[in-house]
PDB file of C-alpha atoms in Angstrom:
ATOM      1  CA  MET A   1     -26.612-201.035 -53.437  1.00 87.00           C
ATOM      2  CA  LEU A   2     -25.409-199.571 -56.869  1.00 93.00           C
ATOM      3  CA  ASN A   3     -21.780-200.909 -57.203  1.00 91.00           C
ATOM      4  CA  ASP A   4     -19.115-199.924 -60.131  1.00 91.00           C
ATOM      5  CA  SER A   5     -19.768-203.146 -62.030  1.00 92.00           C
ATOM      6  CA  SER A   6     -23.454-202.523 -62.596  1.00 94.00           C
ATOM      7  CA  ILE A   7     -22.869-198.539 -63.268  1.00 96.00           C
ATOM      8  CA  ARG A   8     -20.141-199.471 -65.766  1.00 96.00           C
ATOM      9  CA  GLY A   9     -22.202-201.894 -67.692  1.00 96.00           C
ATOM     10  CA  ALA A  10     -25.067-199.561 -67.957  1.00 97.00           C
ATOM     11  CA  LEU A  11     -22.547-196.479 -68.828  1.00 97.00           C
ATOM     12  CA  LEU A  12     -20.948-198.711 -71.455  1.00 97.00           C
ATOM     13  CA  ALA A  13     -24.412-199.428 -73.187  1.00 96.00           C
ATOM     14  CA  ARG A  14     -25.274-195.739 -72.955  1.00 96.00           C
ATOM     15  CA  LEU A  15     -22.149-194.691 -74.749  1.00 96.00           C
ATOM     16  CA  ARG A  16     -22.593-197.445 -77.240  1.00 95.00           C
ATOM     17  CA  ASN A  17     -26.154-196.427 -78.139  1.00 94.00           C
ATOM     18  CA  ALA A  18     -25.232-192.836 -78.083  1.00 91.00           C
ATOM     19  CA  HIS A  19     -25.520-190.694 -81.434  1.00 89.00           C
ATOM     20  CA  PRO A  20     -23.129-190.263 -82.782  1.00 90.00           C
ATOM     21  CA  GLN A  21     -21.385-193.369 -81.448  1.00 92.00           C
ATOM     22  CA  PRO A  22     -18.103-192.993 -79.790  1.00 95.00           C
ATOM     23  CA  LYS A  23     -15.208-194.544 -82.199  1.00 94.00           C
ATOM     24  CA  ALA A  24     -13.732-196.313 -79.172  1.00 94.00           C
ATOM     25  CA  LEU A  25     -14.619-197.306 -75.541  1.00 95.00           C
ATOM     26  CA  ILE A  26     -11.506-198.120 -73.716  1.00 95.00           C
ATOM     27  CA  GLU A  27     -11.772-199.504 -70.004  1.00 95.00           C
ATOM     28  CA  GLU A  28      -9.103-199.190 -67.409  1.00 94.00           C
ATOM     29  CA  LEU A  29      -6.824-196.767 -69.171  1.00 94.00           C
ATOM     30  CA  ARG A  30      -3.609-195.907 -67.367  1.00 92.00           C
ATOM     31  CA  VAL A  31      -2.879-192.240 -66.920  1.00 91.00           C
ATOM     32  CA  HIS A  32       0.413-190.486 -66.230  1.00 85.00           C
ATOM     33  CA  ASN A  33       2.553-193.767 -66.073  1.00 81.00           C
ATOM     34  CA  GLY A  34      -0.191-195.539 -63.907  1.00 84.00           C
ATOM     35  CA  ASN A  35      -0.701-192.930 -61.316  1.00 86.00           C
ATOM     36  CA  ALA A  36      -4.311-193.033 -62.064  1.00 90.00           C
ATOM     37  CA  ILE A  37      -6.493-195.514 -64.014  1.00 93.00           C
ATOM     38  CA  ALA A  38      -9.656-194.020 -66.031  1.00 94.00           C
ATOM     39  CA  ASP A  39     -12.523-196.441 -65.503  1.00 95.00           C
ATOM     40  CA  VAL A  40     -13.891-195.601 -68.984  1.00 97.00           C
ATOM     41  CA  VAL A  41     -12.605-193.554 -71.729  1.00 96.00           C
ATOM     42  CA  ALA A  42     -15.089-192.551 -74.787  1.00 96.00           C
ATOM     43  CA  VAL A  43     -13.278-191.197 -77.832  1.00 96.00           C
ATOM     44  CA  HIS A  44     -15.394-189.488 -80.204  1.00 93.00           C
ATOM     45  CA  ARG A  45     -12.831-187.130 -81.625  1.00 90.00           C
ATOM     46  CA  GLU A  46     -10.983-186.541 -78.677  1.00 92.00           C
ATOM     47  CA  ALA A  47     -10.763-188.754 -75.233  1.00 95.00           C
ATOM     48  CA  HIS A  48     -13.289-188.335 -72.435  1.00 96.00           C
ATOM     49  CA  CYS A  49     -12.887-189.623 -69.313  1.00 97.00           C
ATOM     50  CA  TYR A  50     -15.659-191.127 -67.212  1.00 97.00           C
ATOM     51  CA  GLU A  51     -14.760-191.743 -63.675  1.00 96.00           C
ATOM     52  CA  ILE A  52     -17.194-194.212 -61.731  1.00 97.00           C
ATOM     53  CA  LYS A  53     -18.124-194.175 -58.048  1.00 96.00           C
ATOM     54  CA  GLY A  54     -20.706-196.591 -56.883  1.00 95.00           C
ATOM     55  CA  ASP A  55     -22.213-196.650 -53.258  1.00 94.00           C
ATOM     56  CA  GLY A  56     -19.380-198.452 -51.838  1.00 93.00           C
ATOM     57  CA  ASP A  57     -16.405-196.349 -53.204  1.00 93.00           C
ATOM     58  CA  LYS A  58     -14.818-193.430 -51.400  1.00 93.00           C
ATOM     59  CA  ILE A  59     -15.887-190.425 -53.456  1.00 93.00           C
ATOM     60  CA  GLU A  60     -13.003-188.404 -51.621  1.00 92.00           C
ATOM     61  CA  ARG A  61     -10.476-190.366 -53.984  1.00 90.00           C
ATOM     62  CA  ILE A  62     -11.658-187.973 -56.744  1.00 91.00           C
ATOM     63  CA  ALA A  63      -9.132-185.258 -55.442  1.00 87.00           C
ATOM     64  CA  GLN A  64      -6.238-187.438 -55.887  1.00 87.00           C
ATOM     65  CA  GLN A  65      -7.574-189.059 -59.163  1.00 88.00           C
ATOM     66  CA  GLY A  66      -9.103-185.774 -60.225  1.00 90.00           C
ATOM     67  CA  PHE A  67      -5.533-184.177 -60.239  1.00 92.00           C
ATOM     68  CA  TYR A  68      -4.150-186.754 -62.923  1.00 93.00           C
ATOM     69  CA  TYR A  69      -7.264-186.831 -64.831  1.00 95.00           C
ATOM     70  CA  ASP A  70      -7.315-182.812 -65.395  1.00 95.00           C
ATOM     71  CA  LEU A  71      -3.956-183.067 -66.889  1.00 95.00           C
ATOM     72  CA  ALA A  72      -4.579-186.092 -69.029  1.00 95.00           C
ATOM     73  CA  PHE A  73      -7.935-185.179 -70.458  1.00 96.00           C
ATOM     74  CA  ARG A  74      -9.861-182.129 -71.591  1.00 95.00           C
ATOM     75  CA  LYS A  75     -13.198-183.853 -70.626  1.00 96.00           C
ATOM     76  CA  VAL A  76     -13.809-185.600 -67.306  1.00 97.00           C
ATOM     77  CA  THR A  77     -17.516-186.820 -66.152  1.00 97.00           C
ATOM     78  CA  LEU A  78     -18.022-188.276 -62.773  1.00 97.00           C
ATOM     79  CA  VAL A  79     -20.403-190.971 -62.752  1.00 98.00           C
ATOM     80  CA  THR A  80     -22.038-191.696 -59.197  1.00 97.00           C
ATOM     81  CA  THR A  81     -24.913-192.443 -57.123  1.00 96.00           C
ATOM     82  CA  THR A  82     -27.703-190.657 -55.337  1.00 95.00           C
ATOM     83  CA  LYS A  83     -25.669-191.286 -52.085  1.00 95.00           C
ATOM     84  CA  HIS A  84     -22.443-189.424 -53.349  1.00 96.00           C
ATOM     85  CA  VAL A  85     -24.217-186.614 -55.416  1.00 96.00           C
ATOM     86  CA  ALA A  86     -24.240-183.748 -52.910  1.00 95.00           C
ATOM     87  CA  LYS A  87     -20.683-184.482 -51.911  1.00 95.00           C
ATOM     88  CA  ALA A  88     -19.581-185.054 -55.461  1.00 95.00           C
ATOM     89  CA  ILE A  89     -21.171-181.314 -56.250  1.00 95.00           C
ATOM     90  CA  LYS A  90     -18.999-179.696 -53.642  1.00 95.00           C
ATOM     91  CA  ILE A  91     -15.467-181.770 -54.181  1.00 94.00           C
ATOM     92  CA  ALA A  92     -15.441-182.512 -57.898  1.00 95.00           C
ATOM     93  CA  PRO A  93     -13.660-179.997 -60.096  1.00 94.00           C
ATOM     94  CA  ASN A  94     -16.350-177.198 -61.346  1.00 94.00           C
ATOM     95  CA  HIS A  95     -15.350-178.340 -64.939  1.00 96.00           C
ATOM     96  CA  TRP A  96     -16.087-182.032 -64.242  1.00 97.00           C
ATOM     97  CA  GLY A  97     -19.481-183.474 -65.753  1.00 97.00           C
ATOM     98  CA  ILE A  98     -21.466-185.161 -62.982  1.00 98.00           C
ATOM     99  CA  LEU A  99     -23.851-187.907 -64.117  1.00 97.00           C
ATOM    100  CA  GLU A 100     -26.091-189.476 -61.249  1.00 97.00           C
ATOM    101  CA  ALA A 101     -26.570-193.376 -61.545  1.00 97.00           C
ATOM    102  CA  LYS A 102     -29.796-194.864 -60.220  1.00 96.00           C
ATOM    103  CA  TYR A 103     -32.215-197.691 -60.602  1.00 95.00           C
ATOM    104  CA  ASN A 104     -35.384-197.064 -62.201  1.00 94.00           C
ATOM    105  CA  PRO A 105     -38.690-198.951 -61.175  1.00 93.00           C
ATOM    106  CA  ALA A 106     -38.024-201.603 -63.322  1.00 94.00           C
ATOM    107  CA  GLY A 107     -34.582-202.040 -61.675  1.00 92.00           C
ATOM    108  CA  LYS A 108     -32.542-200.821 -64.655  1.00 95.00           C
ATOM    109  CA  VAL A 109     -29.851-198.338 -63.980  1.00 96.00           C
ATOM    110  CA  ILE A 110     -30.365-194.975 -65.549  1.00 96.00           C
ATOM    111  CA  PHE A 111     -28.533-191.643 -65.483  1.00 97.00           C
ATOM    112  CA  LYS A 112     -29.445-188.330 -64.470  1.00 97.00           C
ATOM    113  CA  PRO A 113     -27.344-185.131 -65.894  1.00 97.00           C
ATOM    114  CA  ILE A 114     -26.441-183.182 -62.845  1.00 97.00           C
ATOM    115  CA  ARG A 115     -23.677-181.037 -64.319  1.00 96.00           C
ATOM    116  CA  GLN A 116     -22.590-180.395 -68.089  1.00 96.00           C
ATOM    117  CA  VAL A 117     -18.876-181.089 -68.597  1.00 96.00           C
ATOM    118  CA  GLN A 118     -16.297-178.365 -69.477  1.00 96.00           C
ATOM    119  CA  LYS A 119     -13.002-178.462 -70.657  1.00 94.00           C
ATOM    120  CA  SER A 120     -10.018-178.722 -68.117  1.00 92.00           C
ATOM    121  CA  ALA A 121      -7.500-175.533 -68.109  1.00 92.00           C
ATOM    122  CA  ALA A 122      -5.233-178.059 -66.402  1.00 94.00           C
ATOM    123  CA  PHE A 123      -4.695-179.953 -69.491  1.00 95.00           C
ATOM    124  CA  ASP A 124      -0.907-180.898 -69.847  1.00 95.00           C
ATOM    125  CA  LYS A 125       0.147-181.871 -73.386  1.00 95.00           C
ATOM    126  CA  GLN A 126       2.987-183.733 -72.408  1.00 93.00           C
ATOM    127  CA  ILE A 127       1.196-185.955 -69.383  1.00 93.00           C
ATOM    128  CA  ALA A 128      -1.877-186.505 -71.953  1.00 95.00           C
ATOM    129  CA  LEU A 129       0.496-188.178 -74.077  1.00 94.00           C
ATOM    130  CA  LEU A 130       1.682-190.361 -71.633  1.00 92.00           C
ATOM    131  CA  THR A 131      -1.705-192.208 -71.998  1.00 92.00           C
ATOM    132  CA  LEU A 132      -0.263-193.588 -75.232  1.00 93.00           C
ATOM    133  CA  TRP A 133       2.093-196.640 -75.522  1.00 92.00           C
ATOM    134  CA  ARG A 134       5.709-195.929 -76.627  1.00 91.00           C
ATOM    135  CA  ASN A 135       5.185-197.619 -80.183  1.00 91.00           C
ATOM    136  CA  GLU A 136       2.203-194.833 -80.764  1.00 93.00           C
ATOM    137  CA  LEU A 137       4.180-192.044 -79.605  1.00 93.00           C
ATOM    138  CA  PHE A 138       6.947-193.290 -82.020  1.00 92.00           C
ATOM    139  CA  ASP A 139       4.588-193.400 -84.852  1.00 92.00           C
ATOM    140  CA  ILE A 140       3.164-189.588 -84.067  1.00 93.00           C
ATOM    141  CA  ALA A 141       6.680-188.372 -83.738  1.00 92.00           C
ATOM    142  CA  SER A 142       7.939-190.032 -87.078  1.00 88.00           C
ATOM    143  CA  GLU A 143       5.157-187.919 -88.632  1.00 88.00           C
ATOM    144  CA  ILE A 144       6.639-184.668 -87.273  1.00 85.00           C
ATOM    145  CA  GLU A 145      10.446-185.463 -87.456  1.00 80.00           C
ATOM    146  CA  GLU A 146      12.004-187.779 -90.405  1.00 75.00           C
ATOM    147  CA  LYS A 147      14.731-189.454 -88.148  1.00 78.00           C
ATOM    148  CA  VAL A 148      13.553-189.789 -84.651  1.00 75.00           C
ATOM    149  CA  GLN A 149      15.989-192.036 -82.809  1.00 77.00           C
ATOM    150  CA  THR A 150      14.910-195.335 -82.215  1.00 77.00           C
ATOM    151  CA  LYS A 151      16.007-195.716 -78.386  1.00 83.00           C
ATOM    152  CA  ILE A 152      14.373-192.658 -77.564  1.00 87.00           C
ATOM    153  CA  ASN A 153      12.102-193.096 -74.286  1.00 88.00           C
ATOM    154  CA  ARG A 154       8.468-192.327 -73.815  1.00 89.00           C
ATOM    155  CA  ASN A 155       9.294-188.953 -71.776  1.00 89.00           C
ATOM    156  CA  ALA A 156      11.344-187.634 -74.479  1.00 90.00           C
ATOM    157  CA  LEU A 157       8.733-188.766 -77.158  1.00 92.00           C
ATOM    158  CA  SER A 158       6.087-186.654 -75.552  1.00 92.00           C
ATOM    159  CA  ALA A 159       8.274-183.518 -74.976  1.00 91.00           C
ATOM    160  CA  LEU A 160       9.143-183.796 -78.602  1.00 91.00           C
ATOM    161  CA  ILE A 161       5.351-184.146 -79.757  1.00 94.00           C
ATOM    162  CA  SER A 162       3.845-181.872 -77.061  1.00 93.00           C
ATOM    163  CA  GLN A 163       5.835-178.981 -78.645  1.00 92.00           C
ATOM    164  CA  ALA A 164       4.665-179.695 -82.296  1.00 92.00           C
ATOM    165  CA  PHE A 165       0.930-179.480 -81.433  1.00 92.00           C
ATOM    166  CA  GLY A 166      -1.715-177.178 -79.898  1.00 92.00           C
ATOM    167  CA  ALA A 167      -3.836-178.454 -77.079  1.00 92.00           C
ATOM    168  CA  GLN A 168      -6.800-179.210 -79.271  1.00 92.00           C
ATOM    169  CA  GLU A 169      -4.821-180.690 -82.069  1.00 93.00           C
ATOM    170  CA  LEU A 170      -2.692-182.785 -79.697  1.00 94.00           C
ATOM    171  CA  SER A 171      -6.000-184.061 -78.135  1.00 93.00           C
ATOM    172  CA  LEU A 172      -7.434-185.049 -81.586  1.00 93.00           C
ATOM    173  CA  THR A 173      -4.155-186.855 -82.311  1.00 94.00           C
ATOM    174  CA  ILE A 174      -4.277-188.700 -78.921  1.00 95.00           C
ATOM    175  CA  GLY A 175      -7.626-189.841 -79.502  1.00 94.00           C
ATOM    176  CA  LYS A 176      -6.931-191.237 -83.136  1.00 94.00           C
ATOM    177  CA  ALA A 177      -3.951-193.275 -81.736  1.00 94.00           C
ATOM    178  CA  LEU A 178      -6.737-194.609 -79.187  1.00 94.00           C
ATOM    179  CA  VAL A 179      -9.110-195.327 -81.756  1.00 94.00           C
ATOM    180  CA  LEU A 180      -6.392-197.300 -83.700  1.00 92.00           C
ATOM    181  CA  ARG A 181      -5.617-199.051 -80.523  1.00 91.00           C
ATOM    182  CA  SER A 182      -9.023-200.317 -79.982  1.00 86.00           C
ATOM    183  CA  ILE A 183      -9.379-201.396 -83.637  1.00 82.00           C
ATOM    184  CA  ILE A 184      -5.868-203.339 -83.494  1.00 75.00           C
ATOM    185  CA  LYS A 185      -7.015-204.781 -80.354  1.00 67.00           C
ATOM    186  CA  ASP A 186     -10.219-205.814 -81.454  1.00 62.00           C
ATOM    187  CA  GLN A 187      -9.211-207.386 -84.611  1.00 54.00           C
ATOM    188  CA  PRO A 188      -8.835-211.483 -84.688  1.00 53.00           C
TER     189      PRO A 188
END
C-alpha cells in the first residue's frame, strides 16, 4: 500500500531535484483560515499546491478541499495512487494537474504525469492572501499605503491589498512572502 508519507517524501525529493528548483517548499500550509490544509506547496515564482491522496485516503475529499485550493492557488496538482487515478480524473477539476504515484520494480516511488496543470479561474485574491500571516500582510500593505493602522485585522488587510494588485502580480507577491517565511524559519 502506498501511503501519504511515502508519497510525500518522494514528492519533496522530486521537487528539490527539479530544474529550476523551487525557492521554497512548505508542508501543511493552512488555507482560507484553516478550512483546508495544503499538503505541499512549492513556490517557484508563485505558489503551486500539491494535494496527496494515498491508497488509504478518501479521494472524494478533494471536492471540499478543492473548493478552497482553487480560491487560494492558481495551480493545484493532485498526487494520487493507481488505485484512485480513474476516479481522480472524473472528480478533480479539469484544470488540476494529476500525478500518479506508484512503486517501480526497485520499490522506489515514482510519478507518472496523467494531466497537465492549468491555472484556476476561481482564484480569489482576497482568499489567497489569507494563506499569509498577519505580519506578512501588514508588511505588504505598508508598501502600498504609507500609514496602515497597526490594529487592522487580517481580513481588512487582505481586502486592502487585493484591491491594489492584479491576480498574477498578487500571486507573485504571495509567493515572495512565503519564500521569505521559509528562509526566516530555516535560519538558526
